[in-house]
Amino acid sequence: MLVKCSVDTLEYETISHSVTLVPRLEYSITLLDEIIVILKKKRNDLKKSNKDLVDDFNENDQIFLKSIELERIVVFSLETLFQVKKRTGNISSVSSIPEVLLSSIPMIRTVSAQLFDIVPNCSQMLSEISVHLGSIVLDSAALTKARFDFSQSNEESSTLLDKVKLMVDSKISKQYPNLNFFKSCNV
């Protein structure tokens, strides 16, 4: 015996959209993991190379200073992506997505811009991730009727990027004590 059921179109669309969020989010996290692996290798290579150059350090050696700055950018990018990855782990439901991911998108775009000339393939993948996360945030907000406070999100993103920058500058200073390269590079 068949029972006539009426499926509310809005409910069907909600279910349909929420089901499509998970694969896009998983894909974005997979790409993020790939980028992290690439940047870890790049960081380790730069660290090893720079360690060899420390013995012959000269304050006027622009090549060495640029090499340390390159390492700092890679470490900053890596640490920022660790923060983004950590934030994605805080997603507990569709309603938490806009709150958790909105401020991650500008962070990803910042890292992508910094890596554009250094590791172009990572920059490209980060651009792709920001597009996916943006669509995930918009779809989840539509599903949950969430509202965005871009001012708060931008402030949160800037604050987190500043914290990461301080942490990275501290790590680099400890790694290369007595070089005072920050003054020389005007970073």
JSON list of C-alpha atoms in Angstrom, two decimals:
[
{"chain": "A", "resi": 1, "resn": "MET", "atom": "CA", "xyz": [0.00, 0.00, 0.00]},
{"chain": "A", "resi": 2, "resn": "LEU", "atom": "CA", "xyz": [1.38, 3.39, -0.96]},
{"chain": "A", "resi": 3, "resn": "VAL", "atom": "CA", "xyz": [0.93, 6.34, 1.30]},
{"chain": "A", "resi": 4, "resn": "LYS", "atom": "CA", "xyz": [0.89, 9.78, -0.23]},
{"chain": "A", "resi": 5, "resn": "CYS", "atom": "CA", "xyz": [3.57, 11.91, 1.31]},
{"chain": "A", "resi": 6, "resn": "SER", "atom": "CA", "xyz": [4.11, 15.55, 0.73]},
{"chain": "A", "resi": 7, "resn": "VAL", "atom": "CA", "xyz": [7.70, 16.65, 0.87]},
{"chain": "A", "resi": 8, "resn": "ASP", "atom": "CA", "xyz": [8.13, 20.29, 1.65]},
{"chain": "A", "resi": 9, "resn": "THR", "atom": "CA", "xyz": [10.40, 21.74, -1.02]},
{"chain": "A", "resi": 10, "resn": "LEU", "atom": "CA", "xyz": [12.25, 23.90, 1.51]},
{"chain": "A", "resi": 11, "resn": "GLU", "atom": "CA", "xyz": [13.02, 20.88, 3.68]},
{"chain": "A", "resi": 12, "resn": "TYR", "atom": "CA", "xyz": [14.24, 18.93, 0.65]},
{"chain": "A", "resi": 13, "resn": "GLU", "atom": "CA", "xyz": [16.51, 21.81, -0.41]},
{"chain": "A", "resi": 14, "resn": "THR", "atom": "CA", "xyz": [17.86, 22.10, 3.12]},
{"chain": "A", "resi": 15, "resn": "ILE", "atom": "CA", "xyz": [18.69, 18.41, 3.26]},
{"chain": "A", "resi": 16, "resn": "SER", "atom": "CA", "xyz": [20.14, 18.48, -0.25]},
{"chain": "A", "resi": 17, "resn": "HIS", "atom": "CA", "xyz": [22.39, 21.47, 0.46]},
{"chain": "A", "resi": 18, "resn": "SER", "atom": "CA", "xyz": [23.58, 20.23, 3.84]},
{"chain": "A", "resi": 19, "resn": "VAL", "atom": "CA", "xyz": [24.59, 16.89, 2.30]},
{"chain": "A", "resi": 20, "resn": "THR", "atom": "CA", "xyz": [26.73, 18.68, -0.31]},
{"chain": "A", "resi": 21, "resn": "LEU", "atom": "CA", "xyz": [28.64, 20.63, 2.34]},
{"chain": "A", "resi": 22, "resn": "VAL", "atom": "CA", "xyz": [30.51, 17.64, 3.73]},
{"chain": "A", "resi": 23, "resn": "PRO", "atom": "CA", "xyz": [32.27, 16.52, 0.53]},
{"chain": "A", "resi": 24, "resn": "ARG", "atom": "CA", "xyz": [33.36, 20.11, -0.24]},
{"chain": "A", "resi": 25, "resn": "LEU", "atom": "CA", "xyz": [34.64, 20.57, 3.29]},
{"chain": "A", "resi": 26, "resn": "GLU", "atom": "CA", "xyz": [36.48, 17.24, 3.21]},
{"chain": "A", "resi": 27, "resn": "TYR", "atom": "CA", "xyz": [38.02, 18.13, -0.16]},
{"chain": "A", "resi": 28, "resn": "SER", "atom": "CA", "xyz": [39.16, 21.51, 1.20]},
{"chain": "A", "resi": 29, "resn": "ILE", "atom": "CA", "xyz": [40.72, 19.86, 4.25]},
{"chain": "A", "resi": 30, "resn": "THR", "atom": "CA", "xyz": [42.48, 17.31, 2.03]},
{"chain": "A", "resi": 31, "resn": "LEU", "atom": "CA", "xyz": [43.94, 20.12, -0.08]},
{"chain": "A", "resi": 32, "resn": "LEU", "atom": "CA", "xyz": [44.97, 21.95, 3.09]},
{"chain": "A", "resi": 33, "resn": "ASP", "atom": "CA", "xyz": [46.76, 18.81, 4.32]},
{"chain": "A", "resi": 34, "resn": "GLU", "atom": "CA", "xyz": [48.61, 18.52, 0.99]},
{"chain": "A", "resi": 35, "resn": "ILE", "atom": "CA", "xyz": [49.75, 22.15, 1.22]},
{"chain": "A", "resi": 36, "resn": "ILE", "atom": "CA", "xyz": [50.92, 21.66, 4.79]},
{"chain": "A", "resi": 37, "resn": "VAL", "atom": "CA", "xyz": [53.07, 18.69, 3.72]},
{"chain": "A", "resi": 38, "resn": "ILE", "atom": "CA", "xyz": [54.64, 20.74, 0.89]},
{"chain": "A", "resi": 39, "resn": "LEU", "atom": "CA", "xyz": [55.31, 23.71, 3.17]},
{"chain": "A", "resi": 40, "resn": "LYS", "atom": "CA", "xyz": [56.82, 21.52, 5.90]},
{"chain": "A", "resi": 41, "resn": "LYS", "atom": "CA", "xyz": [59.31, 20.17, 3.38]},
{"chain": "A", "resi": 42, "resn": "LYS", "atom": "CA", "xyz": [60.05, 23.68, 2.10]},
{"chain": "A", "resi": 43, "resn": "ARG", "atom": "CA", "xyz": [60.53, 24.92, 5.67]},
{"chain": "A", "resi": 44, "resn": "ASN", "atom": "CA", "xyz": [62.90, 22.07, 6.51]},
{"chain": "A", "resi": 45, "resn": "ASP", "atom": "CA", "xyz": [64.92, 22.64, 3.33]},
{"chain": "A", "resi": 46, "resn": "LEU", "atom": "CA", "xyz": [65.19, 26.38, 4.02]},
{"chain": "A", "resi": 47, "resn": "LYS", "atom": "CA", "xyz": [66.08, 25.82, 7.65]},
{"chain": "A", "resi": 48, "resn": "LYS", "atom": "CA", "xyz": [68.87, 23.44, 6.70]},
{"chain": "A", "resi": 49, "resn": "SER", "atom": "CA", "xyz": [70.15, 25.76, 3.98]},
{"chain": "A", "resi": 50, "resn": "ASN", "atom": "CA", "xyz": [70.05, 28.81, 6.25]},
{"chain": "A", "resi": 51, "resn": "LYS", "atom": "CA", "xyz": [71.76, 26.96, 9.07]},
{"chain": "A", "resi": 52, "resn": "ASP", "atom": "CA", "xyz": [74.69, 26.32, 6.76]},
{"chain": "A", "resi": 53, "resn": "LEU", "atom": "CA", "xyz": [74.85, 30.03, 5.89]},
{"chain": "A", "resi": 54, "resn": "VAL", "atom": "CA", "xyz": [74.86, 31.23, 9.52]},
{"chain": "A", "resi": 55, "resn": "ASP", "atom": "CA", "xyz": [78.56, 30.50, 9.95]},
{"chain": "A", "resi": 56, "resn": "ASP", "atom": "CA", "xyz": [79.45, 32.95, 7.19]},
{"chain": "A", "resi": 57, "resn": "PHE", "atom": "CA", "xyz": [76.92, 35.62, 8.17]},
{"chain": "A", "resi": 58, "resn": "ASN", "atom": "CA", "xyz": [77.62, 39.19, 7.18]},
{"chain": "A", "resi": 59, "resn": "GLU", "atom": "CA", "xyz": [75.11, 41.94, 8.06]},
{"chain": "A", "resi": 60, "resn": "ASN", "atom": "CA", "xyz": [75.42, 43.32, 4.53]},
{"chain": "A", "resi": 61, "resn": "ASP", "atom": "CA", "xyz": [74.78, 39.96, 2.86]},
{"chain": "A", "resi": 62, "resn": "GLN", "atom": "CA", "xyz": [71.40, 40.57, 1.22]},
{"chain": "A", "resi": 63, "resn": "ILE", "atom": "CA", "xyz": [71.19, 37.01, -0.10]},
{"chain": "A", "resi": 64, "resn": "PHE", "atom": "CA", "xyz": [71.34, 35.56, 3.40]},
{"chain": "A", "resi": 65, "resn": "LEU", "atom": "CA", "xyz": [68.87, 38.13, 4.73]},
{"chain": "A", "resi": 66, "resn": "LYS", "atom": "CA", "xyz": [66.46, 37.34, 1.90]},
{"chain": "A", "resi": 67, "resn": "SER", "atom": "CA", "xyz": [66.89, 33.65, 2.59]},
{"chain": "A", "resi": 68, "resn": "ILE", "atom": "CA", "xyz": [65.94, 34.11, 6.24]},
{"chain": "A", "resi": 69, "resn": "GLU", "atom": "CA", "xyz": [63.00, 36.29, 5.20]},
{"chain": "A", "resi": 70, "resn": "LEU", "atom": "CA", "xyz": [61.89, 33.53, 2.83]},
{"chain": "A", "resi": 71, "resn": "GLU", "atom": "CA", "xyz": [62.05, 31.03, 5.69]},
{"chain": "A", "resi": 72, "resn": "ARG", "atom": "CA", "xyz": [60.04, 33.41, 7.87]},
{"chain": "A", "resi": 73, "resn": "ILE", "atom": "CA", "xyz": [57.33, 33.68, 5.21]},
{"chain": "A", "resi": 74, "resn": "VAL", "atom": "CA", "xyz": [57.12, 29.91, 4.82]},
{"chain": "A", "resi": 75, "resn": "VAL", "atom": "CA", "xyz": [56.97, 29.39, 8.60]},
{"chain": "A", "resi": 76, "resn": "PHE", "atom": "CA", "xyz": [54.32, 32.13, 8.91]},
{"chain": "A", "resi": 77, "resn": "SER", "atom": "CA", "xyz": [52.29, 30.48, 6.15]},
{"chain": "A", "resi": 78, "resn": "LEU", "atom": "CA", "xyz": [52.62, 27.08, 7.73]},
{"chain": "A", "resi": 79, "resn": "GLU", "atom": "CA", "xyz": [51.65, 28.29, 11.21]},
{"chain": "A", "resi": 80, "resn": "THR", "atom": "CA", "xyz": [48.67, 30.18, 9.80]},
{"chain": "A", "resi": 81, "resn": "LEU", "atom": "CA", "xyz": [47.48, 27.07, 7.99]},
{"chain": "A", "resi": 82, "resn": "PHE", "atom": "CA", "xyz": [47.86, 25.08, 11.22]},
{"chain": "A", "resi": 83, "resn": "GLN", "atom": "CA", "xyz": [45.50, 27.60, 12.83]},
{"chain": "A", "resi": 84, "resn": "VAL", "atom": "CA", "xyz": [43.02, 27.23, 9.95]},
{"chain": "A", "resi": 85, "resn": "LYS", "atom": "CA", "xyz": [43.22, 23.44, 10.20]},
{"chain": "A", "resi": 86, "resn": "LYS", "atom": "CA", "xyz": [42.65, 23.64, 13.94]},
{"chain": "A", "resi": 87, "resn": "ARG", "atom": "CA", "xyz": [39.60, 25.84, 13.37]},
{"chain": "A", "resi": 88, "resn": "THR", "atom": "CA", "xyz": [38.09, 23.37, 10.90]},
{"chain": "A", "resi": 89, "resn": "GLY", "atom": "CA", "xyz": [38.28, 20.80, 13.68]},
{"chain": "A", "resi": 90, "resn": "ASN", "atom": "CA", "xyz": [35.91, 23.01, 15.70]},
{"chain": "A", "resi": 91, "resn": "ILE", "atom": "CA", "xyz": [33.05, 22.49, 13.25]},
{"chain": "A", "resi": 92, "resn": "SER", "atom": "CA", "xyz": [30.42, 20.56, 15.11]},
{"chain": "A", "resi": 93, "resn": "SER", "atom": "CA", "xyz": [27.31, 21.22, 13.02]},
{"chain": "A", "resi": 94, "resn": "VAL", "atom": "CA", "xyz": [26.07, 23.14, 9.99]},
{"chain": "A", "resi": 95, "resn": "SER", "atom": "CA", "xyz": [25.23, 26.08, 12.22]},
{"chain": "A", "resi": 96, "resn": "SER", "atom": "CA", "xyz": [28.82, 26.36, 13.46]},
{"chain": "A", "resi": 97, "resn": "ILE", "atom": "CA", "xyz": [30.31, 26.59, 9.96]},
{"chain": "A", "resi": 98, "resn": "PRO", "atom": "CA", "xyz": [29.77, 30.32, 9.33]},
{"chain": "A", "resi": 99, "resn": "GLU", "atom": "CA", "xyz": [31.11, 31.20, 12.77]},
{"chain": "A", "resi": 100, "resn": "VAL", "atom": "CA", "xyz": [34.19, 28.96, 12.48]},
{"chain": "A", "resi": 101, "resn": "LEU", "atom": "CA", "xyz": [35.16, 29.38, 8.83]},
{"chain": "A", "resi": 102, "resn": "LEU", "atom": "CA", "xyz": [34.32, 33.00, 7.99]},
{"chain": "A", "resi": 103, "resn": "SER", "atom": "CA", "xyz": [37.47, 34.45, 9.55]},
{"chain": "A", "resi": 104, "resn": "SER", "atom": "CA", "xyz": [39.60, 31.63, 8.09]},
{"chain": "A", "resi": 105, "resn": "ILE", "atom": "CA", "xyz": [39.02, 32.73, 4.52]},
{"chain": "A", "resi": 106, "resn": "PRO", "atom": "CA", "xyz": [40.97, 36.04, 4.75]},
{"chain": "A", "resi": 107, "resn": "MET", "atom": "CA", "xyz": [43.77, 34.16, 6.52]},
{"chain": "A", "resi": 108, "resn": "ILE", "atom": "CA", "xyz": [43.96, 31.67, 3.64]},
{"chain": "A", "resi": 109, "resn": "ARG", "atom": "CA", "xyz": [43.96, 34.50, 1.10]},
{"chain": "A", "resi": 110, "resn": "THR", "atom": "CA", "xyz": [46.78, 36.25, 2.95]},
{"chain": "A", "resi": 111, "resn": "VAL", "atom": "CA", "xyz": [48.90, 33.11, 2.90]},
{"chain": "A", "resi": 112, "resn": "SER", "atom": "CA", "xyz": [48.06, 32.52, -0.75]},
{"chain": "A", "resi": 113, "resn": "ALA", "atom": "CA", "xyz": [49.25, 36.02, -1.66]},
{"chain": "A", "resi": 114, "resn": "GLN", "atom": "CA", "xyz": [52.49, 35.56, 0.27]},
{"chain": "A", "resi": 115, "resn": "LEU", "atom": "CA", "xyz": [53.23, 32.24, -1.41]},
{"chain": "A", "resi": 116, "resn": "PHE", "atom": "CA", "xyz": [52.39, 33.41, -4.94]},
{"chain": "A", "resi": 117, "resn": "ASP", "atom": "CA", "xyz": [56.04, 33.85, -6.00]},
{"chain": "A", "resi": 118, "resn": "ILE", "atom": "CA", "xyz": [57.54, 31.34, -3.57]},
{"chain": "A", "resi": 119, "resn": "VAL", "atom": "CA", "xyz": [55.39, 28.23, -4.02]},
{"chain": "A", "resi": 120, "resn": "PRO", "atom": "CA", "xyz": [52.91, 29.00, -6.84]},
{"chain": "A", "resi": 121, "resn": "ASN", "atom": "CA", "xyz": [51.19, 25.60, -6.76]},
{"chain": "A", "resi": 122, "resn": "CYS", "atom": "CA", "xyz": [50.38, 26.05, -3.05]},
{"chain": "A", "resi": 123, "resn": "SER", "atom": "CA", "xyz": [49.12, 29.56, -3.72]},
{"chain": "A", "resi": 124, "resn": "GLN", "atom": "CA", "xyz": [46.82, 28.19, -6.43]},
{"chain": "A", "resi": 125, "resn": "MET", "atom": "CA", "xyz": [45.50, 25.43, -4.16]},
{"chain": "A", "resi": 126, "resn": "LEU", "atom": "CA", "xyz": [44.88, 27.96, -1.38]},
{"chain": "A", "resi": 127, "resn": "SER", "atom": "CA", "xyz": [42.89, 30.11, -3.80]},
{"chain": "A", "resi": 128, "resn": "GLU", "atom": "CA", "xyz": [40.82, 27.05, -4.62]},
{"chain": "A", "resi": 129, "resn": "ILE", "atom": "CA", "xyz": [40.30, 26.33, -0.91]},
{"chain": "A", "resi": 130, "resn": "SER", "atom": "CA", "xyz": [39.15, 29.90, -0.24]},
{"chain": "A", "resi": 131, "resn": "VAL", "atom": "CA", "xyz": [36.55, 29.60, -3.02]},
{"chain": "A", "resi": 132, "resn": "HIS", "atom": "CA", "xyz": [35.28, 26.28, -1.65]},
{"chain": "A", "resi": 133, "resn": "LEU", "atom": "CA", "xyz": [35.17, 27.54, 1.94]},
{"chain": "A", "resi": 134, "resn": "GLY", "atom": "CA", "xyz": [33.41, 30.70, 0.83]},
{"chain": "A", "resi": 135, "resn": "SER", "atom": "CA", "xyz": [30.70, 28.67, -0.88]},
{"chain": "A", "resi": 136, "resn": "ILE", "atom": "CA", "xyz": [30.43, 26.39, 2.14]},
{"chain": "A", "resi": 137, "resn": "VAL", "atom": "CA", "xyz": [30.04, 29.39, 4.46]},
{"chain": "A", "resi": 138, "resn": "LEU", "atom": "CA", "xyz": [27.37, 30.95, 2.22]},
{"chain": "A", "resi": 139, "resn": "ASP", "atom": "CA", "xyz": [25.43, 27.70, 1.83]},
{"chain": "A", "resi": 140, "resn": "SER", "atom": "CA", "xyz": [25.57, 26.91, 5.53]},
{"chain": "A", "resi": 141, "resn": "ALA", "atom": "CA", "xyz": [24.48, 30.47, 6.37]},
{"chain": "A", "resi": 142, "resn": "ALA", "atom": "CA", "xyz": [21.53, 30.13, 3.99]},
{"chain": "A", "resi": 143, "resn": "LEU", "atom": "CA", "xyz": [20.57, 26.85, 5.64]},
{"chain": "A", "resi": 144, "resn": "THR", "atom": "CA", "xyz": [20.79, 28.20, 9.17]},
{"chain": "A", "resi": 145, "resn": "LYS", "atom": "CA", "xyz": [19.68, 31.76, 8.41]},
{"chain": "A", "resi": 146, "resn": "ALA", "atom": "CA", "xyz": [22.94, 33.01, 9.89]},
{"chain": "A", "resi": 147, "resn": "ARG", "atom": "CA", "xyz": [24.03, 36.61, 9.53]},
{"chain": "A", "resi": 148, "resn": "PHE", "atom": "CA", "xyz": [27.54, 37.79, 8.92]},
{"chain": "A", "resi": 149, "resn": "ASP", "atom": "CA", "xyz": [29.44, 40.42, 10.84]},
{"chain": "A", "resi": 150, "resn": "PHE", "atom": "CA", "xyz": [32.33, 41.01, 8.46]},
{"chain": "A", "resi": 151, "resn": "SER", "atom": "CA", "xyz": [33.82, 43.66, 10.72]},
{"chain": "A", "resi": 152, "resn": "GLN", "atom": "CA", "xyz": [34.11, 41.20, 13.60]},
{"chain": "A", "resi": 153, "resn": "SER", "atom": "CA", "xyz": [35.34, 38.45, 11.28]},
{"chain": "A", "resi": 154, "resn": "ASN", "atom": "CA", "xyz": [38.04, 40.70, 9.79]},
{"chain": "A", "resi": 155, "resn": "GLU", "atom": "CA", "xyz": [39.11, 41.81, 13.25]},
{"chain": "A", "resi": 156, "resn": "GLU", "atom": "CA", "xyz": [39.31, 38.20, 14.43]},
{"chain": "A", "resi": 157, "resn": "SER", "atom": "CA", "xyz": [41.33, 37.23, 11.36]},
{"chain": "A", "resi": 158, "resn": "SER", "atom": "CA", "xyz": [43.73, 40.18, 11.78]},
{"chain": "A", "resi": 159, "resn": "THR", "atom": "CA", "xyz": [44.22, 39.44, 15.46]},
{"chain": "A", "resi": 160, "resn": "LEU", "atom": "CA", "xyz": [45.02, 35.81, 14.77]},
{"chain": "A", "resi": 161, "resn": "LEU", "atom": "CA", "xyz": [47.43, 36.72, 11.94]},
{"chain": "A", "resi": 162, "resn": "ASP", "atom": "CA", "xyz": [49.18, 39.19, 14.26]},
{"chain": "A", "resi": 163, "resn": "LYS", "atom": "CA", "xyz": [49.58, 36.50, 16.92]},
{"chain": "A", "resi": 164, "resn": "VAL", "atom": "CA", "xyz": [51.00, 34.08, 14.38]},
{"chain": "A", "resi": 165, "resn": "LYS", "atom": "CA", "xyz": [53.41, 36.75, 13.11]},
{"chain": "A", "resi": 166, "resn": "LEU", "atom": "CA", "xyz": [54.68, 37.43, 16.64]},
{"chain": "A", "resi": 167, "resn": "MET", "atom": "CA", "xyz": [55.09, 33.73, 17.30]},
{"chain": "A", "resi": 168, "resn": "VAL", "atom": "CA", "xyz": [56.98, 33.18, 14.04]},
{"chain": "A", "resi": 169, "resn": "ASP", "atom": "CA", "xyz": [59.22, 36.21, 14.55]},
{"chain": "A", "resi": 170, "resn": "SER", "atom": "CA", "xyz": [60.06, 34.88, 18.00]},
{"chain": "A", "resi": 171, "resn": "LYS", "atom": "CA", "xyz": [60.87, 31.41, 16.59]},
{"chain": "A", "resi": 172, "resn": "ILE", "atom": "CA", "xyz": [63.09, 32.85, 13.87]},
{"chain": "A", "resi": 173, "resn": "SER", "atom": "CA", "xyz": [64.88, 35.09, 16.36]},
{"chain": "A", "resi": 174, "resn": "LYS", "atom": "CA", "xyz": [65.57, 32.12, 18.63]},
{"chain": "A", "resi": 175, "resn": "GLN", "atom": "CA", "xyz": [66.67, 30.02, 15.69]},
{"chain": "A", "resi": 176, "resn": "TYR", "atom": "CA", "xyz": [69.13, 32.69, 14.54]},
{"chain": "A", "resi": 177, "resn": "PRO", "atom": "CA", "xyz": [70.25, 34.46, 17.74]},
{"chain": "A", "resi": 178, "resn": "ASN", "atom": "CA", "xyz": [72.43, 37.55, 17.54]},
{"chain": "A", "resi": 179, "resn": "LEU", "atom": "CA", "xyz": [71.72, 38.12, 13.85]},
{"chain": "A", "resi": 180, "resn": "ASN", "atom": "CA", "xyz": [69.37, 41.07, 14.31]},
{"chain": "A", "resi": 181, "resn": "PHE", "atom": "CA", "xyz": [68.16, 40.46, 10.81]},
{"chain": "A", "resi": 182, "resn": "PHE", "atom": "CA", "xyz": [64.81, 42.11, 11.56]},
{"chain": "A", "resi": 183, "resn": "LYS", "atom": "CA", "xyz": [66.53, 45.47, 11.81]},
{"chain": "A", "resi": 184, "resn": "SER", "atom": "CA", "xyz": [68.55, 44.82, 8.66]},
{"chain": "A", "resi": 185, "resn": "CYS", "atom": "CA", "xyz": [65.56, 43.63, 6.65]},
{"chain": "A", "resi": 186, "resn": "ASN", "atom": "CA", "xyz": [63.19, 46.31, 7.92]},
{"chain": "A", "resi": 187, "resn": "VAL", "atom": "CA", "xyz": [60.56, 43.59, 8.37]}
]
